[in-house]
PDB file of C-alpha atoms in Angstrom:
ATOM      1  CA  GLU A   1       0.000   0.000   0.000  1.00 76.00           C
ATOM      2  CA  PRO A   2       1.467   3.414  -0.944  1.00 77.00           C
ATOM      3  CA  GLU A   3       2.518   5.651   1.927  1.00 91.00           C
ATOM      4  CA  VAL A   4       3.419   9.267   2.512  1.00 95.00           C
ATOM      5  CA  THR A   5       7.169   9.658   2.969  1.00 96.00           C
ATOM      6  CA  GLN A   6       9.084  12.475   4.659  1.00 98.00           C
ATOM      7  CA  THR A   7      12.703  13.577   4.804  1.00 97.00           C
ATOM      8  CA  PRO A   8      14.722  14.080   6.857  1.00 97.00           C
ATOM      9  CA  SER A   9      13.549  12.060   9.825  1.00 97.00           C
ATOM     10  CA  HIS A  10      15.396  14.413  12.174  1.00 97.00           C
ATOM     11  CA  GLN A  11      16.636  17.953  11.528  1.00 97.00           C
ATOM     12  CA  VAL A  12      18.702  19.938  13.989  1.00 98.00           C
ATOM     13  CA  THR A  13      19.172  23.633  13.303  1.00 98.00           C
ATOM     14  CA  GLN A  14      20.279  26.830  14.979  1.00 98.00           C
ATOM     15  CA  MET A  15      17.744  29.494  15.893  1.00 98.00           C
ATOM     16  CA  GLY A  16      17.289  31.936  13.025  1.00 97.00           C
ATOM     17  CA  GLN A  17      18.231  29.443  10.314  1.00 98.00           C
ATOM     18  CA  GLU A  18      15.964  28.419   7.473  1.00 98.00           C
ATOM     19  CA  VAL A  19      14.788  24.823   7.208  1.00 98.00           C
ATOM     20  CA  ILE A  20      12.952  22.960   4.488  1.00 97.00           C
ATOM     21  CA  LEU A  21      11.024  19.836   5.359  1.00 98.00           C
ATOM     22  CA  ARG A  22      10.183  17.527   2.493  1.00 97.00           C
ATOM     23  CA  CYS A  23       7.267  15.223   1.839  1.00 97.00           C
ATOM     24  CA  VAL A  24       6.257  12.931  -0.998  1.00 96.00           C
ATOM     25  CA  PRO A  25       2.481  12.485  -0.835  1.00 93.00           C
ATOM     26  CA  ILE A  26       0.704   9.444  -2.255  1.00 90.00           C
ATOM     27  CA  SER A  27       0.756   9.800  -6.022  1.00 86.00           C
ATOM     28  CA  ASN A  28      -2.955  10.089  -6.878  1.00 85.00           C
ATOM     29  CA  HIS A  29      -3.780  12.309  -3.920  1.00 88.00           C
ATOM     30  CA  LEU A  30      -4.915  15.870  -4.507  1.00 88.00           C
ATOM     31  CA  TYR A  31      -5.024  17.450  -1.050  1.00 90.00           C
ATOM     32  CA  PHE A  32      -1.918  17.946   1.038  1.00 93.00           C
ATOM     33  CA  TYR A  33      -1.430  19.028   4.612  1.00 95.00           C
ATOM     34  CA  TRP A  34       1.131  19.871   7.236  1.00 97.00           C
ATOM     35  CA  TYR A  35       0.489  19.282  10.905  1.00 97.00           C
ATOM     36  CA  ARG A  36       2.808  19.657  13.859  1.00 98.00           C
ATOM     37  CA  GLN A  37       3.016  18.166  17.330  1.00 98.00           C
ATOM     38  CA  ILE A  38       5.052  19.783  20.068  1.00 97.00           C
ATOM     39  CA  LEU A  39       6.350  17.149  22.484  1.00 95.00           C
ATOM     40  CA  GLY A  40       3.634  16.185  24.956  1.00 93.00           C
ATOM     41  CA  GLN A  41       0.957  18.217  23.200  1.00 95.00           C
ATOM     42  CA  LYS A  42      -1.775  17.532  20.682  1.00 96.00           C
ATOM     43  CA  VAL A  43      -1.433  17.373  16.922  1.00 97.00           C
ATOM     44  CA  GLU A  44      -2.179  20.804  15.403  1.00 96.00           C
ATOM     45  CA  PHE A  45      -3.216  21.745  11.875  1.00 95.00           C
ATOM     46  CA  LEU A  46      -0.869  24.110  10.053  1.00 96.00           C
ATOM     47  CA  VAL A  47      -1.962  24.325   6.423  1.00 95.00           C
ATOM     48  CA  SER A  48      -3.864  22.613   3.637  1.00 93.00           C
ATOM     49  CA  PHE A  49      -2.909  22.811  -0.037  1.00 93.00           C
ATOM     50  CA  TYR A  50      -4.926  22.039  -3.139  1.00 90.00           C
ATOM     51  CA  ASN A  51      -4.547  22.868  -6.812  1.00 88.00           C
ATOM     52  CA  ASN A  52      -1.198  24.553  -6.185  1.00 89.00           C
ATOM     53  CA  GLU A  53      -2.431  26.973  -3.602  1.00 92.00           C
ATOM     54  CA  ILE A  54      -3.120  27.192   0.100  1.00 94.00           C
ATOM     55  CA  SER A  55      -6.766  26.397   0.829  1.00 91.00           C
ATOM     56  CA  GLU A  56      -6.646  26.982   4.569  1.00 91.00           C
ATOM     57  CA  LYS A  57      -4.078  27.866   7.204  1.00 93.00           C
ATOM     58  CA  SER A  58      -4.056  28.147  10.966  1.00 93.00           C
ATOM     59  CA  GLU A  59      -2.910  31.007  13.180  1.00 93.00           C
ATOM     60  CA  ILE A  60       0.345  29.116  13.710  1.00 94.00           C
ATOM     61  CA  PHE A  61       1.137  29.356   9.990  1.00 96.00           C
ATOM     62  CA  ASP A  62       2.450  32.914   9.995  1.00 94.00           C
ATOM     63  CA  ASP A  63       4.736  34.722   7.540  1.00 94.00           C
ATOM     64  CA  GLN A  64       7.695  32.593   8.642  1.00 96.00           C
ATOM     65  CA  PHE A  65       6.090  29.540   7.057  1.00 97.00           C
ATOM     66  CA  SER A  66       5.556  28.729   3.402  1.00 97.00           C
ATOM     67  CA  VAL A  67       4.606  25.653   1.407  1.00 97.00           C
ATOM     68  CA  GLU A  68       5.366  24.647  -2.124  1.00 94.00           C
ATOM     69  CA  ARG A  69       4.826  21.822  -4.538  1.00 92.00           C
ATOM     70  CA  PRO A  70       7.867  22.455  -6.712  1.00 86.00           C
ATOM     71  CA  ASP A  71       7.776  19.528  -9.115  1.00 85.00           C
ATOM     72  CA  GLY A  72       4.450  17.694  -8.985  1.00 78.00           C
ATOM     73  CA  SER A  73       5.634  15.058  -6.546  1.00 86.00           C
ATOM     74  CA  ASN A  74       7.304  16.781  -3.602  1.00 93.00           C
ATOM     75  CA  PHE A  75       5.500  18.966  -1.094  1.00 96.00           C
ATOM     76  CA  THR A  76       7.691  21.160   1.087  1.00 97.00           C
ATOM     77  CA  LEU A  77       7.325  23.205   4.241  1.00 98.00           C
ATOM     78  CA  LYS A  78       9.801  26.028   4.698  1.00 98.00           C
ATOM     79  CA  ILE A  79      10.406  27.857   7.955  1.00 98.00           C
ATOM     80  CA  ARG A  80      12.345  31.015   7.143  1.00 96.00           C
ATOM     81  CA  SER A  81      13.837  31.940  10.498  1.00 95.00           C
ATOM     82  CA  THR A  82      13.398  29.200  13.046  1.00 97.00           C
ATOM     83  CA  LYS A  83      12.566  29.903  16.684  1.00 97.00           C
ATOM     84  CA  LEU A  84      13.040  27.663  19.695  1.00 97.00           C
ATOM     85  CA  GLU A  85       9.284  27.142  19.857  1.00 97.00           C
ATOM     86  CA  ASP A  86       9.282  25.674  16.343  1.00 97.00           C
ATOM     87  CA  SER A  87      10.825  22.515  17.796  1.00 98.00           C
ATOM     88  CA  ALA A  88       8.246  19.803  17.150  1.00 98.00           C
ATOM     89  CA  MET A  89       7.338  16.803  15.025  1.00 98.00           C
ATOM     90  CA  TYR A  90       6.074  17.918  11.637  1.00 98.00           C
ATOM     91  CA  PHE A  91       3.723  15.530   9.888  1.00 98.00           C
ATOM     92  CA  CYS A  92       2.789  15.659   6.234  1.00 97.00           C
ATOM     93  CA  ALA A  93      -0.529  14.152   5.139  1.00 95.00           C
ATOM     94  CA  SER A  94      -2.465  13.682   1.943  1.00 92.00           C
ATOM     95  CA  THR A  95      -5.862  12.515   0.796  1.00 87.00           C
ATOM     96  CA  VAL A  96      -7.668  11.960  -2.468  1.00 81.00           C
ATOM     97  CA  ARG A  97     -10.819  13.759  -1.322  1.00 73.00           C
ATOM     98  CA  THR A  98     -11.811  16.090   1.471  1.00 64.00           C
ATOM     99  CA  SER A  99     -14.964  14.548   2.819  1.00 58.00           C
ATOM    100  CA  GLY A 100     -15.619  11.357   4.688  1.00 58.00           C
ATOM    101  CA  GLY A 101     -12.289   9.586   4.873  1.00 67.00           C
ATOM    102  CA  GLY A 102      -9.455  10.248   7.252  1.00 74.00           C
ATOM    103  CA  VAL A 103      -6.043  11.264   5.989  1.00 85.00           C
ATOM    104  CA  GLY A 104      -2.856   9.235   5.999  1.00 87.00           C
ATOM    105  CA  PHE A 105       0.149  10.742   7.732  1.00 94.00           C
ATOM    106  CA  GLY A 106       3.814  10.431   6.920  1.00 97.00           C
ATOM    107  CA  PRO A 107       6.265   9.284   9.602  1.00 97.00           C
ATOM    108  CA  GLY A 108       7.178  12.857  10.503  1.00 98.00           C
ATOM    109  CA  THR A 109      10.273  15.014  10.721  1.00 98.00           C
ATOM    110  CA  ARG A 110      11.529  15.823  14.192  1.00 98.00           C
ATOM    111  CA  LEU A 111      12.767  19.431  14.128  1.00 98.00           C
ATOM    112  CA  THR A 112      15.034  20.534  16.943  1.00 98.00           C
ATOM    113  CA  VAL A 113      15.916  24.231  17.119  1.00 98.00           C
ATOM    114  CA  LEU A 114      18.891  25.076  19.337  1.00 97.00           C
TER     115      LEU A 114
ATOM    116  CA  ARG B   1     -14.307  25.078  25.795  1.00 75.00           C
ATOM    117  CA  LYS B   2     -11.758  22.933  23.960  1.00 82.00           C
ATOM    118  CA  GLU B   3     -12.655  21.994  20.388  1.00 92.00           C
ATOM    119  CA  VAL B   4     -12.116  18.292  21.064  1.00 96.00           C
ATOM    120  CA  GLU B   5     -11.893  17.114  24.642  1.00 96.00           C
ATOM    121  CA  GLN B   6     -10.659  13.773  25.933  1.00 96.00           C
ATOM    122  CA  ASP B   7      -9.713  12.327  29.298  1.00 92.00           C
ATOM    123  CA  PRO B   8      -5.904  12.059  29.068  1.00 91.00           C
ATOM    124  CA  GLY B   9      -5.772   8.933  31.256  1.00 90.00           C
ATOM    125  CA  PRO B  10      -3.710   6.877  31.609  1.00 94.00           C
ATOM    126  CA  PHE B  11      -6.029   3.914  31.577  1.00 95.00           C
ATOM    127  CA  ASN B  12      -4.184   0.897  32.973  1.00 97.00           C
ATOM    128  CA  VAL B  13      -6.067  -2.329  32.213  1.00 97.00           C
ATOM    129  CA  PRO B  14      -5.182  -6.028  32.300  1.00 98.00           C
ATOM    130  CA  GLU B  15      -5.078  -8.088  29.135  1.00 98.00           C
ATOM    131  CA  GLY B  16      -8.529  -9.250  28.159  1.00 98.00           C
ATOM    132  CA  ALA B  17     -10.320  -6.305  29.735  1.00 98.00           C
ATOM    133  CA  THR B  18     -12.853  -4.095  28.009  1.00 98.00           C
ATOM    134  CA  VAL B  19     -12.079  -0.390  28.039  1.00 97.00           C
ATOM    135  CA  ALA B  20     -14.042   2.606  26.810  1.00 97.00           C
ATOM    136  CA  PHE B  21     -12.867   6.074  25.831  1.00 96.00           C
ATOM    137  CA  ASN B  22     -15.039   9.122  25.466  1.00 95.00           C
ATOM    138  CA  CYS B  23     -14.665  12.366  23.603  1.00 96.00           C
ATOM    139  CA  THR B  24     -16.720  15.525  23.199  1.00 97.00           C
ATOM    140  CA  TYR B  25     -16.477  18.150  20.470  1.00 96.00           C
ATOM    141  CA  SER B  26     -17.659  21.730  20.465  1.00 95.00           C
ATOM    142  CA  ASN B  27     -18.343  22.511  16.799  1.00 91.00           C
ATOM    143  CA  SER B  28     -21.845  21.339  15.922  1.00 90.00           C
ATOM    144  CA  ALA B  29     -21.029  21.784  12.210  1.00 88.00           C
ATOM    145  CA  SER B  30     -18.417  19.011  12.373  1.00 89.00           C
ATOM    146  CA  GLN B  31     -18.988  16.499   9.634  1.00 86.00           C
ATOM    147  CA  SER B  32     -16.651  13.544  10.015  1.00 90.00           C
ATOM    148  CA  PHE B  33     -15.255  11.808  13.042  1.00 93.00           C
ATOM    149  CA  PHE B  34     -12.373   9.438  13.540  1.00 94.00           C
ATOM    150  CA  TRP B  35     -10.321   7.557  16.060  1.00 96.00           C
ATOM    151  CA  TYR B  36      -6.604   7.532  15.410  1.00 96.00           C
ATOM    152  CA  ARG B  37      -3.980   5.603  17.298  1.00 97.00           C
ATOM    153  CA  GLN B  38      -0.553   7.059  18.037  1.00 97.00           C
ATOM    154  CA  ASP B  39       2.414   5.118  19.343  1.00 97.00           C
ATOM    155  CA  CYS B  40       5.168   6.954  21.176  1.00 94.00           C
ATOM    156  CA  ARG B  41       7.000   9.371  18.830  1.00 90.00           C
ATOM    157  CA  LYS B  42       5.213   7.974  15.774  1.00 95.00           C
ATOM    158  CA  GLU B  43       2.661   9.382  13.377  1.00 96.00           C
ATOM    159  CA  PRO B  44      -1.079   9.109  14.040  1.00 96.00           C
ATOM    160  CA  LYS B  45      -2.616   6.125  12.259  1.00 95.00           C
ATOM    161  CA  LEU B  46      -6.271   5.907  11.342  1.00 94.00           C
ATOM    162  CA  LEU B  47      -7.991   3.313  13.487  1.00 96.00           C
ATOM    163  CA  MET B  48     -11.534   3.808  12.287  1.00 94.00           C
ATOM    164  CA  SER B  49     -14.089   6.307  11.110  1.00 92.00           C
ATOM    165  CA  VAL B  50     -17.108   6.913  13.324  1.00 93.00           C
ATOM    166  CA  TYR B  51     -20.637   6.865  11.947  1.00 87.00           C
ATOM    167  CA  SER B  52     -23.933   7.939  13.490  1.00 86.00           C
ATOM    168  CA  SER B  53     -25.263   4.407  13.278  1.00 86.00           C
ATOM    169  CA  GLY B  54     -22.247   3.093  15.182  1.00 88.00           C
ATOM    170  CA  ASN B  55     -19.681   0.836  13.613  1.00 93.00           C
ATOM    171  CA  GLU B  56     -17.522  -2.075  14.562  1.00 95.00           C
ATOM    172  CA  ASP B  57     -14.167  -3.343  13.357  1.00 95.00           C
ATOM    173  CA  GLY B  58     -13.169  -6.548  15.086  1.00 97.00           C
ATOM    174  CA  ARG B  59     -12.627  -5.787  18.766  1.00 98.00           C
ATOM    175  CA  PHE B  60     -13.235  -2.061  18.265  1.00 98.00           C
ATOM    176  CA  THR B  61     -16.624  -0.358  18.346  1.00 97.00           C
ATOM    177  CA  ALA B  62     -17.177   3.344  17.746  1.00 97.00           C
ATOM    178  CA  GLN B  63     -20.295   5.369  18.475  1.00 96.00           C
ATOM    179  CA  LEU B  64     -21.330   8.912  17.629  1.00 96.00           C
ATOM    180  CA  ASN B  65     -24.063  10.943  19.279  1.00 94.00           C
ATOM    181  CA  ARG B  66     -24.501  14.128  17.263  1.00 93.00           C
ATOM    182  CA  ALA B  67     -27.116  15.577  19.614  1.00 93.00           C
ATOM    183  CA  SER B  68     -24.730  15.360  22.568  1.00 94.00           C
ATOM    184  CA  GLN B  69     -21.611  15.980  20.421  1.00 95.00           C
ATOM    185  CA  TYR B  70     -20.094  12.885  21.927  1.00 95.00           C
ATOM    186  CA  ILE B  71     -17.933  10.130  20.450  1.00 96.00           C
ATOM    187  CA  SER B  72     -16.867   6.878  22.058  1.00 97.00           C
ATOM    188  CA  LEU B  73     -14.499   3.993  21.405  1.00 97.00           C
ATOM    189  CA  LEU B  74     -14.858   0.574  23.005  1.00 97.00           C
ATOM    190  CA  ILE B  75     -12.036  -1.939  22.930  1.00 98.00           C
ATOM    191  CA  ARG B  76     -12.915  -5.507  23.870  1.00 98.00           C
ATOM    192  CA  ASP B  77     -10.467  -8.240  24.863  1.00 98.00           C
ATOM    193  CA  SER B  78      -7.545  -5.813  25.189  1.00 98.00           C
ATOM    194  CA  LYS B  79      -4.158  -6.970  23.915  1.00 98.00           C
ATOM    195  CA  LEU B  80      -0.721  -5.793  25.012  1.00 98.00           C
ATOM    196  CA  SER B  81      -0.332  -4.404  21.498  1.00 97.00           C
ATOM    197  CA  ASP B  82      -3.297  -2.077  22.070  1.00 98.00           C
ATOM    198  CA  SER B  83      -1.108   0.022  24.386  1.00 98.00           C
ATOM    199  CA  ALA B  84      -0.951   3.439  22.718  1.00 98.00           C
ATOM    200  CA  THR B  85      -2.527   6.875  22.784  1.00 98.00           C
ATOM    201  CA  TYR B  86      -5.981   7.055  21.210  1.00 98.00           C
ATOM    202  CA  LEU B  87      -6.794  10.318  19.486  1.00 97.00           C
ATOM    203  CA  CYS B  88     -10.309  11.584  18.928  1.00 97.00           C
ATOM    204  CA  VAL B  89     -10.325  13.539  15.678  1.00 95.00           C
ATOM    205  CA  VAL B  90     -12.976  15.727  14.099  1.00 93.00           C
ATOM    206  CA  ASN B  91     -13.214  17.075  10.561  1.00 89.00           C
ATOM    207  CA  THR B  92     -14.908  20.461  10.518  1.00 77.00           C
ATOM    208  CA  GLY B  93     -15.511  20.103   6.815  1.00 65.00           C
ATOM    209  CA  THR B  94     -13.206  22.791   5.500  1.00 63.00           C
ATOM    210  CA  ALA B  95     -10.654  21.234   3.166  1.00 60.00           C
ATOM    211  CA  SER B  96     -10.477  18.211   5.449  1.00 68.00           C
ATOM    212  CA  LYS B  97      -8.827  20.131   8.266  1.00 83.00           C
ATOM    213  CA  LEU B  98      -8.634  17.740  11.193  1.00 90.00           C
ATOM    214  CA  THR B  99      -8.918  18.875  14.802  1.00 93.00           C
ATOM    215  CA  PHE B 100      -7.299  16.538  17.301  1.00 95.00           C
ATOM    216  CA  GLY B 101      -7.978  15.886  20.940  1.00 96.00           C
ATOM    217  CA  THR B 102      -5.012  15.574  23.265  1.00 96.00           C
ATOM    218  CA  GLY B 103      -5.438  11.802  23.316  1.00 96.00           C
ATOM    219  CA  THR B 104      -6.153   9.142  25.906  1.00 97.00           C
ATOM    220  CA  ARG B 105      -3.256   6.953  26.932  1.00 97.00           C
ATOM    221  CA  LEU B 106      -3.956   3.227  27.264  1.00 98.00           C
ATOM    222  CA  GLN B 107      -1.566   0.801  28.933  1.00 97.00           C
ATOM    223  CA  VAL B 108      -2.498  -2.880  28.766  1.00 98.00           C
ATOM    224  CA  THR B 109      -0.632  -5.069  31.233  1.00 96.00           C
ATOM    225  CA  LEU B 110      -0.184  -8.804  31.795  1.00 93.00           C
TER     226      LEU B 110
END
């Protein structure tokens, strides 16, 4: 069964640096998402992406964040200037449709900001 | 009021026990409901969708009460491998944005 994949599995960066987290959604899926989970807290929605544009974003997804689907297969999340509080697990997800079914999540990228 | 509220637990039960988890949600416009399972430091994995008529998948039974905005999960004949955090998840219908509860931790022991 096809799965969402994410790279890297763990990223360590210095505060203020830019990071790019990468995801390869399932190939026939049309809707893509990023979620994050700070250690010990709940999973939180960041952004949804459809038809090459953001369809919805949360308050967390401020100007420091951006998403892109550069080549029709990858889906990236960029954090321009990382803060300590950006340390979290970042999960990519995709789905073929928006109603009814749940989404499948990738294994996550653990981001540690020092 | 939290959007999705769950008892964090932990629930410590012996193998073979039946355990039930409850969840309430605040947005009456919510359209789809799910239980996900999350193992420590892993991604959430879809356990089952929840339908108004109630649905069962093996040892797992899910119920939804739209009037009370209440969702439940029943696990029968608990196995050691059921030990995990169970996440109540609600889709508010906008572009499949999922809202997660904080999860209920289950520990099944010998």
